[in-house]
Amino acid sequence: MHTGVSARLDRISTDGKFLIVPMDHGITMGAVKGLKDIEATIDGVTRGGADAVLTQKGIAPRVHDNKNGQGYIVHLNASTEIGPDENDKRISGSVEAAVRAGADAVSLHINVGSEYEPKQLEDLAAVTDEAARLGIPVLAMAYARGPGVDGSDPEALGHAVRFAEELGADVVKTGYSGDADSFEHVVESTRLPVVIAGGAKGTDRETVEAVRGVMDAGGAGVSMGRSIFQHDDPEAITTAVSAVVHDDADVDKALDRAGLAVQA
């Protein structure tokens, strides 16, 4: 691994474990709860234990003064939920532009199994090549999505994470299969660190139980957006997730540490 990639991976993780809070959803969903005052949300989640936050490049000026010394990832493709097809992610930036924006890493979303997979394959290959030249880590958000594809099937998820490794990513994010036993196959399908997405906000207990499951399966952490930034107390839920990812806490202890046990 390039020295620069290794050094920058350390900036977006702690001892090889990742707690990333993506907040690029403003381009997808608009200025929803948690993203209007994104500065306050970034401050809260990084105080709560997030290793890094993730946005589109245009939000960079709102990030740096509020991330409390934690890492920063710039996302390089996008779509909107009001457009023709949300799965049709188009390039929205370059690795060079991300570096100019002060990023420690970049990320790209791919939908393995969709009609857009061929173009997204080309996009990821190009991004990993450019990133390797500059010593920048790449987080591939590799989802199993498309006609007839079960996005929680461990075989499909295993294919998605292997897809990311084959194309040169350094970390891979994917969906959760629902339990630790089935997710072991996903983790074993690649040598990359595997982190799970959070999806739509559930209960505090559901969120933390999913985190516990991925860690029990040998995963490397989480990249959770809406489950965290749309929470009534983003700092508190981040504290609970961090307790599991970074301190190996059980679910009850994590919720209690964050003062969320009563709301579980």
Coordinates of N, CA, C and O in Angstrom, one line a residue, residues 72-152:
Y72 N -12.0 13.7 6.8 CA -12.9 14.3 5.9 C -12.8 13.5 4.6 O -11.8 13.3 4.0
I73 N -14.0 13.0 4.1 CA -14.1 12.3 2.8 C -15.0 13.1 1.9 O -16.1 13.5 2.3
V74 N -14.6 13.2 0.6 CA -15.4 13.8 -0.4 C -16.0 12.8 -1.3 O -15.3 11.9 -1.9
H75 N -17.3 12.8 -1.5 CA -18.0 11.9 -2.4 C -18.0 12.4 -3.8 O -18.1 13.6 -4.1
L76 N -17.8 11.4 -4.8 CA -17.6 11.8 -6.1 C -18.7 11.5 -7.2 O -18.4 11.6 -8.4
N77 N -19.8 11.0 -6.7 CA -20.9 10.9 -7.6 C -22.2 11.1 -6.9 O -22.3 11.2 -5.7
A78 N -23.3 11.3 -7.7 CA -24.6 11.7 -7.1 C -25.7 11.5 -8.0 O -25.6 11.3 -9.2
S79 N -26.9 11.6 -7.4 CA -28.2 11.6 -8.1 C -29.2 12.2 -7.1 O -28.9 12.5 -6.0
T80 N -30.4 12.4 -7.6 CA -31.5 12.9 -6.7 C -32.6 12.0 -6.6 O -32.9 11.2 -7.6
E81 N -33.4 12.0 -5.5 CA -34.5 11.2 -5.4 C -35.7 11.7 -6.2 O -36.7 10.9 -6.4
I82 N -35.7 12.9 -6.7 CA -36.7 13.4 -7.6 C -36.4 13.3 -9.0 O -37.2 13.7 -9.9
G83 N -35.2 12.8 -9.4 CA -34.8 12.7 -10.8 C -35.4 11.4 -11.4 O -36.1 10.7 -10.7
P84 N -35.0 11.1 -12.6 CA -35.5 9.9 -13.3 C -35.2 8.6 -12.6 O -36.1 7.7 -12.7
D85 N -34.0 8.5 -12.1 CA -33.7 7.2 -11.5 C -32.5 7.4 -10.4 O -31.4 7.8 -10.8
E86 N -32.9 7.3 -9.2 CA -31.9 7.5 -8.1 C -30.7 6.6 -8.2 O -29.6 7.0 -7.7
N87 N -30.8 5.4 -8.8 CA -29.7 4.5 -8.9 C -28.7 5.0 -10.0 O -27.6 4.4 -10.1
D88 N -29.0 5.9 -10.8 CA -28.2 6.4 -11.9 C -27.2 7.5 -11.3 O -27.4 8.7 -11.6
K89 N -26.2 7.0 -10.7 CA -25.2 7.9 -10.0 C -24.3 8.5 -11.1 O -23.6 7.7 -11.8
R90 N -24.1 9.8 -11.2 CA -23.2 10.4 -12.1 C -22.1 11.1 -11.4 O -22.2 11.6 -10.3
I91 N -20.9 11.2 -12.1 CA -19.7 11.8 -11.5 C -20.0 13.3 -11.2 O -20.5 14.0 -12.0
S92 N -19.6 13.6 -9.9 CA -19.8 15.0 -9.4 C -18.6 15.7 -9.0 O -18.6 16.8 -8.5
G93 N -17.4 15.0 -9.2 CA -16.2 15.6 -8.8 C -15.0 14.7 -9.2 O -15.2 13.6 -9.7
S94 N -13.8 15.1 -8.9 CA -12.6 14.3 -9.2 C -11.8 14.2 -7.9 O -12.0 14.9 -6.9
V95 N -10.8 13.3 -8.0 CA -9.9 13.1 -6.8 C -9.1 14.4 -6.6 O -9.0 14.9 -5.5
E96 N -8.7 15.0 -7.7 CA -7.9 16.3 -7.6 C -8.8 17.4 -6.9 O -8.3 18.1 -6.1
A97 N -10.0 17.5 -7.3 CA -10.9 18.5 -6.7 C -11.1 18.2 -5.2 O -11.2 19.1 -4.4
A98 N -11.2 16.9 -4.9 CA -11.4 16.5 -3.5 C -10.1 16.9 -2.7 O -10.3 17.4 -1.5
V99 N -9.0 16.7 -3.2 CA -7.7 17.1 -2.6 C -7.7 18.6 -2.3 O -7.4 19.1 -1.3
R100 N -8.1 19.4 -3.4 CA -8.2 20.8 -3.2 C -9.2 21.2 -2.1 O -9.0 22.3 -1.5
A101 N -10.2 20.4 -1.9 CA -11.2 20.7 -0.9 C -10.8 20.2 0.5 O -11.5 20.4 1.5
G102 N -9.6 19.7 0.6 CA -9.0 19.3 1.9 C -9.4 17.9 2.3 O -9.3 17.5 3.5
A103 N -9.8 17.0 1.4 CA -10.2 15.7 1.7 C -9.0 14.8 2.1 O -7.9 14.9 1.5
D104 N -9.3 13.8 3.0 CA -8.3 12.8 3.4 C -8.6 11.5 2.5 O -7.7 10.6 2.5
A105 N -9.7 11.4 1.9 CA -10.1 10.2 1.1 C -11.3 10.6 0.2 O -11.9 11.7 0.4
V106 N -11.6 9.8 -0.7 CA -12.7 10.0 -1.6 C -13.6 8.8 -1.5 O -13.2 7.7 -1.1
S107 N -14.9 8.9 -2.0 CA -15.8 7.8 -2.1 C -16.6 7.8 -3.3 O -16.7 8.9 -4.0
L108 N -17.1 6.6 -3.7 CA -17.9 6.5 -4.9 C -18.9 5.5 -4.7 O -18.7 4.4 -4.1
H109 N -20.1 5.7 -5.2 CA -21.3 4.8 -5.0 C -21.4 4.0 -6.3 O -21.5 4.5 -7.4
I110 N -21.6 2.7 -6.1 CA -21.8 1.8 -7.3 C -23.0 0.8 -6.9 O -23.1 0.4 -5.8
N111 N -23.8 0.6 -7.9 CA -25.0 -0.3 -7.7 C -24.7 -1.6 -8.5 O -25.0 -1.6 -9.8
V112 N -24.2 -2.6 -7.9 CA -23.8 -3.8 -8.6 C -25.1 -4.6 -8.9 O -25.9 -5.0 -7.9
G113 N -25.3 -4.9 -10.1 CA -26.5 -5.6 -10.5 C -27.6 -4.7 -11.2 O -28.6 -5.2 -11.7
S114 N -27.3 -3.4 -11.2 CA -28.2 -2.5 -11.8 C -27.8 -2.3 -13.3 O -26.8 -2.7 -13.8
E115 N -28.7 -1.6 -14.1 CA -28.4 -1.3 -15.5 C -27.3 -0.3 -15.6 O -26.7 -0.2 -16.7
Y116 N -27.0 0.4 -14.5 CA -25.9 1.4 -14.5 C -24.6 0.8 -14.1 O -23.6 1.5 -14.1
E117 N -24.5 -0.5 -13.8 CA -23.3 -1.1 -13.3 C -22.1 -0.9 -14.3 O -21.0 -0.6 -13.8
P118 N -22.3 -1.1 -15.6 CA -21.1 -1.0 -16.5 C -20.5 0.4 -16.4 O -19.2 0.5 -16.4
K119 N -21.3 1.4 -16.4 CA -20.7 2.8 -16.4 C -20.1 3.0 -15.0 O -19.0 3.6 -14.9
Q120 N -20.7 2.6 -14.0 CA -20.2 2.8 -12.6 C -18.9 2.0 -12.4 O -18.0 2.4 -11.7
L121 N -18.8 0.8 -13.0 CA -17.6 0.1 -13.0 C -16.4 0.9 -13.6 O -15.3 1.0 -13.0
E122 N -16.7 1.5 -14.8 CA -15.7 2.3 -15.4 C -15.3 3.5 -14.5 O -14.1 3.9 -14.4
D123 N -16.3 4.1 -13.9 CA -16.1 5.3 -13.0 C -15.2 4.9 -11.8 O -14.3 5.6 -11.5
L124 N -15.5 3.8 -11.2 CA -14.7 3.4 -10.0 C -13.3 3.0 -10.5 O -12.3 3.4 -9.8
A125 N -13.1 2.4 -11.6 CA -11.8 2.0 -12.1 C -11.0 3.3 -12.3 O -9.8 3.4 -12.0
A126 N -11.6 4.3 -12.9 CA -10.9 5.6 -13.2 C -10.6 6.3 -11.9 O -9.4 6.9 -11.7
V127 N -11.5 6.3 -10.9 CA -11.2 7.0 -9.6 C -10.1 6.3 -8.9 O -9.2 7.0 -8.3
T128 N -10.1 5.0 -8.8 CA -9.0 4.3 -8.1 C -7.7 4.5 -8.7 O -6.7 4.6 -8.0
D129 N -7.6 4.6 -10.1 CA -6.4 4.9 -10.7 C -5.9 6.3 -10.4 O -4.7 6.5 -10.1
E130 N -6.8 7.3 -10.5 CA -6.4 8.7 -10.1 C -6.0 8.8 -8.7 O -5.0 9.4 -8.3
A131 N -6.7 8.1 -7.8 CA -6.4 8.2 -6.4 C -5.1 7.5 -6.0 O -4.3 8.0 -5.2
A132 N -4.8 6.4 -6.7 CA -3.5 5.8 -6.5 C -2.3 6.7 -6.8 O -1.3 6.7 -6.1
R133 N -2.5 7.4 -7.9 CA -1.4 8.3 -8.3 C -1.2 9.4 -7.2 O 0.0 9.9 -7.1
L134 N -2.2 9.8 -6.5 CA -2.1 10.9 -5.5 C -2.0 10.4 -4.1 O -1.9 11.2 -3.2
G135 N -2.0 9.1 -3.9 CA -1.9 8.5 -2.6 C -3.2 8.8 -1.7 O -3.1 8.9 -0.5
I136 N -4.3 8.7 -2.3 CA -5.6 9.0 -1.7 C -6.4 7.7 -1.5 O -6.6 7.0 -2.5
P137 N -6.9 7.4 -0.3 CA -7.7 6.2 -0.2 C -9.1 6.4 -0.9 O -9.6 7.5 -0.9
V138 N -9.6 5.2 -1.3 CA -11.0 5.2 -1.9 C -11.9 4.3 -1.1 O -11.6 3.1 -0.9
L139 N -13.0 4.9 -0.7 CA -14.1 4.1 -0.1 C -15.1 3.9 -1.2 O -15.7 4.8 -1.7
A140 N -15.3 2.6 -1.5 CA -16.3 2.2 -2.5 C -17.6 1.9 -1.7 O -17.6 1.0 -0.9
M141 N -18.7 2.6 -2.1 CA -20.0 2.2 -1.5 C -20.7 1.3 -2.5 O -21.3 1.7 -3.5
A142 N -20.5 0.0 -2.3 CA -20.8 -1.1 -3.2 C -22.1 -1.8 -2.7 O -22.0 -2.6 -1.8
Y143 N -23.2 -1.5 -3.4 CA -24.5 -2.0 -3.0 C -24.9 -3.1 -4.0 O -24.6 -3.0 -5.2
A144 N -25.7 -4.1 -3.5 CA -26.3 -5.1 -4.4 C -27.7 -4.5 -4.7 O -28.6 -4.6 -3.9
R145 N -27.8 -3.9 -5.9 CA -29.1 -3.3 -6.3 C -29.4 -3.5 -7.8 O -28.5 -3.2 -8.6
G146 N -30.6 -3.8 -8.1 CA -31.0 -4.0 -9.5 C -32.1 -4.9 -9.6 O -32.6 -5.5 -8.6
P147 N -32.6 -5.1 -10.8 CA -33.8 -6.0 -11.0 C -33.5 -7.4 -10.6 O -32.5 -8.0 -11.0
G148 N -34.3 -7.9 -9.7 CA -34.1 -9.3 -9.2 C -33.0 -9.5 -8.2 O -32.7 -10.6 -7.8
V149 N -32.4 -8.4 -7.8 CA -31.3 -8.5 -6.8 C -31.8 -8.2 -5.4 O -32.5 -7.1 -5.2
D150 N -31.6 -9.1 -4.5 CA -31.9 -8.9 -3.1 C -30.8 -8.2 -2.4 O -29.7 -8.7 -2.2
G151 N -31.0 -6.9 -2.0 CA -30.0 -6.1 -1.4 C -29.5 -6.5 0.0 O -28.6 -5.9 0.5
S152 N -30.1 -7.5 0.6 CA -29.7 -8.0 1.9 C -29.2 -9.5 1.8 O -28.8 -10.1 2.8

